[in-house]
XYZ file of C-alpha atoms in Angstrom:
513
model
C 257.822 -10.209 63.884
C 255.097 -8.574 65.891
C 255.812 -6.230 68.785
C 252.825 -5.195 70.805
C 252.645 -2.951 73.838
C 249.298 -2.571 75.582
C 247.905 -0.833 78.648
C 244.972 -2.110 80.659
C 241.783 -0.449 81.804
C 241.787 1.433 85.081
C 239.147 -0.937 86.466
C 241.437 -3.980 86.131
C 244.403 -2.007 87.483
C 242.441 -1.017 90.556
C 241.140 -4.566 91.066
C 244.598 -6.161 91.060
C 246.187 -3.365 93.078
C 243.650 -3.469 95.905
C 242.563 -7.114 96.100
C 243.547 -8.932 99.313
C 245.274 -12.129 98.207
C 246.216 -15.336 99.989
C 249.801 -16.582 99.765
C 250.356 -20.166 98.647
C 253.638 -21.707 99.803
C 254.570 -24.905 97.990
C 256.881 -27.624 99.268
C 260.518 -26.753 98.473
C 259.614 -23.121 97.808
C 263.165 -22.296 98.914
C 264.331 -23.785 95.615
C 262.388 -21.237 93.567
C 265.020 -18.521 93.721
C 267.831 -18.871 91.241
C 271.511 -17.988 91.188
C 272.062 -14.268 90.819
C 275.075 -12.734 89.116
C 275.771 -10.268 86.386
C 277.575 -12.950 84.403
C 279.900 -10.318 82.835
C 283.124 -10.942 84.776
C 283.749 -14.168 82.836
C 283.322 -12.494 79.448
C 285.213 -9.873 77.482
C 283.249 -6.846 76.335
C 283.437 -7.886 72.693
C 281.986 -11.359 73.289
C 278.513 -11.870 71.810
C 275.340 -11.443 73.815
C 273.321 -14.459 74.913
C 270.985 -14.090 71.929
C 273.862 -13.676 69.485
C 275.563 -16.721 70.990
C 272.499 -18.888 70.359
C 272.327 -17.599 66.792
C 276.020 -18.354 66.235
C 275.577 -21.927 67.456
C 272.532 -22.239 65.195
C 274.390 -20.895 62.149
C 277.275 -23.308 62.654
C 274.935 -26.303 62.754
C 272.709 -24.978 59.956
C 275.591 -25.195 57.468
C 275.953 -28.895 58.239
C 272.252 -29.749 58.400
C 271.496 -29.683 54.672
C 268.251 -27.785 55.326
C 267.368 -25.171 52.696
C 268.213 -21.540 53.405
C 264.565 -20.578 52.932
C 263.483 -22.896 55.743
C 266.416 -21.880 57.954
C 265.513 -18.184 57.621
C 261.954 -18.887 58.677
C 263.068 -21.090 61.550
C 265.571 -18.611 62.983
C 263.302 -15.560 63.289
C 260.908 -15.414 66.269
C 257.256 -15.709 65.303
C 255.762 -13.271 67.775
C 256.770 -10.957 70.617
C 254.731 -9.338 73.362
C 255.941 -6.542 75.618
C 253.615 -5.216 78.284
C 253.800 -2.487 80.913
C 251.350 -2.063 83.748
C 251.137 -0.096 86.998
C 251.237 -1.701 90.440
C 250.708 0.232 93.645
C 253.475 -0.522 96.182
C 253.609 1.345 99.512
C 251.396 4.161 98.202
C 253.642 4.552 95.161
C 252.928 3.409 91.622
C 255.579 1.262 89.953
C 255.529 0.510 86.235
C 256.277 -3.168 85.715
C 257.603 -4.485 82.390
C 256.970 -8.012 81.191
C 257.693 -10.030 78.064
C 256.517 -13.168 76.275
C 258.116 -14.459 73.075
C 256.887 -17.225 70.784
C 259.953 -18.256 68.847
C 258.369 -21.021 66.789
C 254.767 -22.120 66.513
C 255.488 -24.988 64.120
C 253.811 -27.050 66.847
C 251.237 -25.903 69.361
C 251.096 -25.180 72.167
C 254.367 -23.350 72.595
C 256.234 -24.026 75.813
C 258.677 -22.098 77.948
C 259.296 -20.792 81.431
C 258.624 -17.447 83.040
C 261.482 -15.869 84.968
C 261.471 -13.000 87.450
C 264.825 -11.200 87.382
C 266.095 -7.656 87.013
C 268.070 -8.468 83.848
C 265.040 -9.831 81.975
C 264.777 -8.034 78.649
C 263.605 -8.653 75.105
C 266.928 -10.133 73.935
C 267.277 -12.561 76.828
C 263.701 -13.804 76.515
C 264.099 -14.221 72.740
C 267.300 -16.233 73.199
C 265.649 -18.501 75.751
C 262.602 -18.972 73.514
C 264.845 -19.963 70.618
C 266.652 -22.496 72.787
C 263.288 -23.915 73.846
C 262.336 -24.597 70.227
C 265.424 -26.717 69.694
C 265.288 -28.262 73.165
C 261.767 -29.578 72.607
C 262.778 -30.977 69.226
C 265.811 -32.790 70.633
C 263.736 -34.703 73.203
C 260.804 -35.192 70.811
C 258.365 -33.132 72.866
C 255.672 -31.797 70.485
C 255.819 -28.155 71.545
C 257.030 -24.961 69.935
C 259.488 -22.761 71.806
C 258.517 -19.806 73.986
C 259.765 -17.874 77.001
C 258.572 -15.073 79.239
C 259.665 -12.914 82.087
C 259.093 -9.897 84.293
C 261.883 -7.425 84.951
C 261.839 -7.382 88.761
C 263.849 -8.654 91.705
C 261.190 -10.718 93.519
C 263.144 -10.600 96.774
C 262.423 -6.862 97.048
C 258.677 -7.447 97.249
C 256.413 -9.073 99.783
C 254.687 -12.331 98.877
C 251.406 -10.485 98.401
C 253.077 -7.975 96.073
C 254.698 -10.739 94.020
C 251.296 -12.372 93.730
C 249.690 -9.159 92.497
C 252.439 -8.680 89.906
C 252.161 -12.298 88.772
C 248.385 -12.152 88.414
C 248.512 -8.783 86.653
C 251.043 -10.137 84.159
C 248.768 -13.137 83.600
C 245.875 -10.792 82.820
C 247.997 -9.339 80.028
C 248.754 -12.806 78.673
C 245.084 -13.764 78.807
C 243.894 -10.671 76.983
C 246.464 -11.088 74.204
C 245.923 -14.864 73.839
C 249.483 -15.586 74.955
C 248.438 -18.350 77.346
C 246.191 -21.397 77.127
C 246.448 -25.220 77.130
C 246.332 -25.288 73.329
C 248.216 -22.042 72.705
C 250.992 -21.284 75.178
C 251.820 -23.222 78.341
C 254.312 -21.448 80.672
C 256.389 -23.115 83.404
C 258.719 -22.046 86.245
C 262.149 -20.581 85.599
C 264.642 -18.431 87.514
C 262.858 -16.595 90.322
C 259.599 -18.534 89.991
C 258.262 -21.864 91.182
C 255.119 -23.853 91.905
C 253.623 -20.971 93.872
C 253.714 -18.556 90.944
C 252.380 -21.216 88.565
C 249.404 -21.756 90.888
C 248.625 -18.033 90.772
C 248.894 -17.987 86.988
C 246.559 -20.967 86.646
C 244.020 -19.490 89.055
C 244.011 -16.166 87.199
C 243.616 -17.876 83.822
C 240.643 -19.872 85.124
C 238.885 -16.680 86.181
C 238.958 -15.634 82.522
C 237.962 -19.097 81.237
C 235.563 -20.523 83.866
C 233.963 -23.027 81.495
C 237.122 -24.374 79.856
C 237.419 -28.005 80.933
C 241.172 -28.158 80.212
C 242.044 -24.826 81.831
C 244.205 -26.576 84.441
C 246.625 -27.369 81.603
C 247.389 -23.690 80.908
C 250.614 -23.919 82.914
C 252.941 -26.625 84.244
C 255.126 -26.875 87.320
C 252.082 -26.497 89.572
C 251.768 -27.832 93.124
C 250.564 -31.452 93.223
C 247.131 -30.643 94.751
C 246.501 -28.154 91.938
C 247.231 -30.500 89.047
C 251.008 -30.788 89.176
C 252.813 -34.028 88.431
C 255.031 -35.865 90.887
C 258.661 -35.603 89.842
C 258.408 -32.190 88.153
C 260.266 -30.314 90.883
C 263.442 -32.385 90.489
C 263.075 -33.135 86.782
C 265.717 -30.792 85.336
C 268.354 -31.907 87.843
C 267.411 -35.550 87.300
C 267.707 -35.058 83.540
C 271.193 -33.611 84.069
C 272.109 -36.741 86.022
C 270.701 -39.103 83.390
C 272.434 -37.228 80.560
C 275.883 -37.181 82.151
C 275.500 -40.818 83.224
C 274.804 -41.773 79.605
C 277.748 -39.876 78.144
C 280.305 -41.244 80.614
C 279.100 -44.749 79.707
C 280.114 -44.314 76.053
C 283.454 -46.049 75.248
C 284.731 -43.132 73.139
C 284.073 -40.710 76.016
C 285.887 -42.990 78.461
C 288.835 -43.260 76.082
C 288.959 -39.493 75.538
C 288.627 -38.501 79.205
C 290.222 -41.446 80.988
C 287.076 -41.876 83.094
C 285.969 -45.378 84.041
C 282.291 -44.856 83.297
C 281.350 -45.648 86.888
C 279.387 -42.851 88.576
C 281.108 -43.700 91.865
C 284.450 -42.566 90.430
C 283.280 -39.081 89.457
C 284.385 -35.905 91.233
C 281.866 -33.181 90.467
C 281.689 -29.407 90.905
C 278.379 -27.584 90.517
C 277.843 -23.858 90.052
C 274.383 -22.832 91.238
C 272.557 -24.503 94.118
C 268.957 -23.795 93.158
C 266.407 -26.270 91.910
C 268.663 -27.558 89.099
C 271.983 -27.690 90.915
C 270.559 -29.038 94.161
C 268.701 -31.927 92.567
C 271.553 -32.800 90.216
C 273.846 -32.926 93.255
C 271.365 -35.100 95.159
C 271.053 -37.691 92.408
C 274.799 -37.882 91.845
C 275.373 -38.231 95.583
C 272.730 -40.956 95.892
C 274.475 -42.911 93.149
C 277.909 -42.694 94.709
C 279.549 -39.691 93.037
C 281.554 -37.212 95.100
C 280.407 -33.565 94.989
C 283.613 -31.721 95.859
C 282.558 -28.128 95.161
C 279.432 -25.975 95.011
C 279.289 -22.325 93.971
C 276.637 -19.736 94.701
C 276.324 -15.996 94.268
C 278.150 -14.986 97.471
C 280.944 -17.582 97.429
C 281.729 -21.244 96.869
C 282.568 -24.207 99.111
C 285.109 -26.927 98.399
C 286.047 -30.193 100.067
C 288.150 -32.739 98.129
C 286.673 -35.526 100.252
C 283.137 -34.629 99.194
C 280.298 -32.515 100.550
C 277.156 -33.778 102.243
C 274.508 -32.209 100.016
C 271.682 -31.881 102.510
C 273.975 -30.570 105.261
C 275.418 -28.037 102.821
C 271.989 -27.011 101.586
C 270.496 -26.710 105.074
C 273.446 -24.635 106.281
C 273.038 -22.126 103.476
C 269.276 -22.016 103.923
C 269.597 -21.280 107.652
C 272.510 -18.812 107.388
C 271.725 -17.270 104.006
C 275.285 -17.974 102.864
C 278.037 -20.608 102.796
C 280.256 -18.227 104.788
C 281.343 -19.733 108.096
C 280.504 -23.301 107.090
C 282.804 -25.770 108.924
C 285.074 -28.396 107.320
C 285.166 -26.719 103.905
C 287.384 -24.304 102.022
C 285.556 -21.070 101.201
C 286.071 -19.844 97.627
C 285.473 -16.111 97.912
C 285.176 -15.402 94.176
C 282.091 -17.359 93.011
C 283.461 -17.778 89.481
C 286.661 -19.406 90.771
C 284.713 -22.549 91.650
C 284.532 -23.190 87.897
C 288.315 -23.309 87.647
C 288.985 -26.033 90.204
C 290.097 -29.462 89.034
C 287.333 -32.046 88.717
C 285.979 -34.740 86.411
C 282.639 -33.096 85.656
C 281.806 -29.400 85.922
C 278.108 -28.522 85.921
C 277.339 -24.805 85.445
C 273.728 -24.705 86.651
C 273.319 -20.984 87.270
C 272.781 -18.405 84.525
C 274.077 -17.697 81.040
C 277.590 -16.490 80.114
C 279.455 -17.968 83.091
C 282.283 -19.411 80.977
C 283.829 -16.814 78.675
C 287.178 -15.743 77.298
C 288.402 -14.628 80.720
C 288.145 -18.060 82.320
C 287.704 -20.707 79.594
C 291.430 -21.496 79.429
C 291.434 -22.024 83.209
C 288.745 -24.721 83.216
C 290.285 -28.037 84.340
C 287.256 -30.350 84.099
C 287.212 -33.310 81.727
C 283.513 -32.817 80.963
C 281.372 -29.672 81.151
C 277.690 -30.547 81.509
C 275.557 -27.452 80.975
C 272.721 -27.503 83.485
C 271.947 -23.830 82.874
C 270.842 -22.181 79.640
C 273.683 -20.606 77.664
C 276.473 -20.767 80.263
C 279.251 -20.902 77.638
C 279.958 -18.289 74.972
C 280.920 -19.491 71.456
C 284.550 -18.387 71.731
C 284.865 -20.025 75.142
C 283.260 -23.171 73.745
C 285.978 -23.361 71.081
C 288.673 -23.002 73.731
C 287.176 -25.852 75.763
C 287.034 -28.105 72.711
C 290.644 -27.322 71.775
C 291.672 -28.249 75.318
C 289.998 -31.620 74.847
C 287.140 -30.872 77.250
C 283.878 -32.494 76.217
C 280.852 -30.195 76.421
C 277.396 -31.696 76.865
C 275.172 -28.825 75.694
C 272.334 -27.106 77.511
C 269.647 -27.751 74.898
C 270.121 -31.482 75.480
C 271.220 -31.785 79.092
C 268.669 -29.549 80.815
C 265.679 -30.742 78.769
C 264.382 -32.800 81.696
C 262.196 -29.915 82.855
C 260.286 -29.507 79.605
C 260.005 -33.289 79.230
C 258.236 -33.688 82.566
C 256.228 -30.519 81.875
C 254.953 -32.377 78.823
C 253.953 -35.275 81.075
C 252.121 -32.857 83.390
C 250.290 -31.286 80.445
C 249.196 -34.742 79.263
C 248.016 -35.559 82.773
C 245.982 -32.343 82.885
C 244.345 -33.014 79.518
C 243.487 -36.596 80.489
C 242.239 -35.483 83.935
C 243.770 -38.578 85.511
C 246.795 -39.336 87.661
C 249.393 -41.538 85.968
C 249.172 -45.126 87.201
C 245.696 -44.814 88.658
C 244.133 -47.420 86.354
C 247.107 -49.767 86.044
C 248.936 -49.916 89.406
C 246.778 -52.546 91.132
C 246.398 -54.559 87.926
C 250.188 -54.712 87.563
C 250.561 -55.767 91.190
C 247.946 -58.523 90.787
C 249.679 -59.947 87.716
C 253.091 -59.875 89.413
C 251.651 -61.508 92.548
C 250.351 -64.402 90.478
C 253.784 -64.870 88.902
C 255.435 -64.814 92.355
C 253.015 -67.446 93.634
C 253.770 -69.632 90.623
C 257.520 -69.302 91.175
C 257.177 -70.036 94.905
C 255.255 -73.256 94.192
C 257.872 -74.432 91.691
C 260.971 -73.676 93.769
C 259.380 -74.644 97.099
C 260.522 -71.409 98.738
C 258.479 -68.572 100.126
C 259.690 -65.024 99.571
C 259.835 -62.746 102.576
C 257.263 -59.973 102.706
C 259.955 -57.403 101.861
C 261.147 -59.416 98.879
C 257.602 -59.892 97.684
C 256.819 -56.178 97.906
C 259.913 -55.343 95.861
C 258.831 -57.719 93.120
C 255.106 -56.985 92.949
C 255.302 -53.202 93.430
C 253.163 -51.499 90.793
C 254.395 -48.302 89.179
C 253.038 -45.103 90.775
C 253.135 -41.653 89.209
C 256.682 -40.877 90.317
C 257.947 -44.209 88.982
C 256.326 -43.572 85.607
C 257.605 -39.993 85.375
C 261.161 -41.037 86.246
C 260.965 -43.930 83.778
C 259.635 -41.712 80.994
C 262.303 -39.065 81.630
C 265.088 -41.644 81.748
C 263.995 -43.213 78.460
C 263.714 -39.766 76.849
C 267.200 -38.699 77.945
C 268.771 -42.011 76.908
C 267.247 -41.696 73.434
C 268.199 -38.024 73.013
C 271.780 -38.602 74.172
C 272.140 -41.616 71.881
C 270.794 -39.654 68.925
C 273.211 -36.782 69.617
C 276.079 -39.222 69.934
C 275.279 -40.872 66.592
C 275.162 -37.546 64.780
C 278.407 -36.377 66.383
C 280.190 -39.566 65.309
C 278.723 -39.728 61.807
C 279.490 -36.083 61.004
C 282.667 -35.825 63.120
C 281.389 -32.803 65.043
C 281.091 -31.806 68.696
C 278.034 -32.666 70.774
C 276.576 -29.156 70.800
C 276.652 -28.867 67.035
C 275.251 -32.386 66.727
C 272.342 -31.535 69.032
C 271.586 -28.390 67.025
C 271.754 -30.322 63.748
C 269.239 -32.873 65.037
C 266.912 -30.138 66.281
C 267.122 -28.127 63.052
C 266.357 -31.158 60.932
C 263.333 -32.102 63.065
C 261.851 -28.595 63.047
C 262.548 -28.274 59.313
C 260.695 -31.531 58.668
C 257.562 -29.997 60.218
C 257.895 -26.728 58.306
C 258.554 -28.395 54.977
C 256.030 -31.171 55.499
C 253.167 -28.817 56.288
C 254.166 -26.135 53.780
C 254.383 -22.396 54.360
C 251.301 -20.470 53.316
C 251.706 -17.290 51.246
C 255.509 -17.551 51.162
C 255.697 -17.595 47.367
């Protein structure tokens, strides 16, 4: 483990403190800010930390995996840690900003993981998230190692220009320590960050590497005009939808829960209405499910007849709160939204939202973890004993890293997906339609013809690739759970451990003996 703490030259400090910077505002920037809560009111004081929780889940699965202890020890420890502090001048005062970047496993390069801006960012949290990323990438067969980063600030307390200066200054640190690059470490958005911050990071990196042809691939989650991929913004929420859809289609899940398997019959409650919760709600709503409750940091809203997602979202965006919203019941305690009766509960906020203080009050049939680490180990055991199925975070919210992988591939190929094949596909389909029309003596309407001959664009291909990835990962988790008679979380960890171990053991470990 390597812990490094560096300071920068006064020339660079002065440059990034004084430079006048433009503010880039991406589409859906309002989805960049995440759910904010301490997360402690659901947990007893003696419950393990987020990092310890991840390690406990890992240890449970490791005993079942059959992987050697030597390999498990190597896999569990983070490879490299970076902690940086740097000064930023704010309103004629100098603030010392602290940032982190952790590479948990570099068994495959580049490593991949988001960057979050939040006051509770610390070394333990970033390490836990990096460890989850290692296993998450393995589960969905994305060839990345796990990483995570963050800056310990509340971005809402700074102007856009100040956030930009902090973001760029942090990126300077990453550049100078080789903790960023298309073949080394590729960050992405997380809580408190979005496409805007990724654009600043990319631009800063390119100033340090002006002749690197693949420099645009140093970060994912970028705005579309700056190399982003269509479908990335909604990818995590869409992955949550695909994952839950797959699990409720399994006969054993239907038998256990009494659910029909039809999305239209589901009553869903979502905690967190940011970029994960909002998009998950949208896709469930579009496919006929009823979203009966949504929780955010100030309160929750509930309507047994279902909420209109866009109306609910627009109300909160305009008012800054759900308070005063008509035709809904206001749930004053944000955590109480988790305890209402529903078919599927989706915690899509922050970690440690279901603990010993509320686990026995959960009434959902399925808990689908849209957030990272929302359930503590002891709470997880309570849910399982109650017969509640838990679809784990490292599987269910892997849609973001999957589509980040697609964006990275797009950046390295320097070509939009579908650019060379769309018209060719449409031509081939048109010829088939003409052949069918001649044989059945019936002309299709123009609308019908367009539906048939439509060639796949970038969004179509991204959605298709994500759907196939989630179907395969869910099926693999299901098979392991059935064959070993274990819960889905443990099964997902077992699969991830075995895949990472195969790389370690196949390539060998230099100098270990």
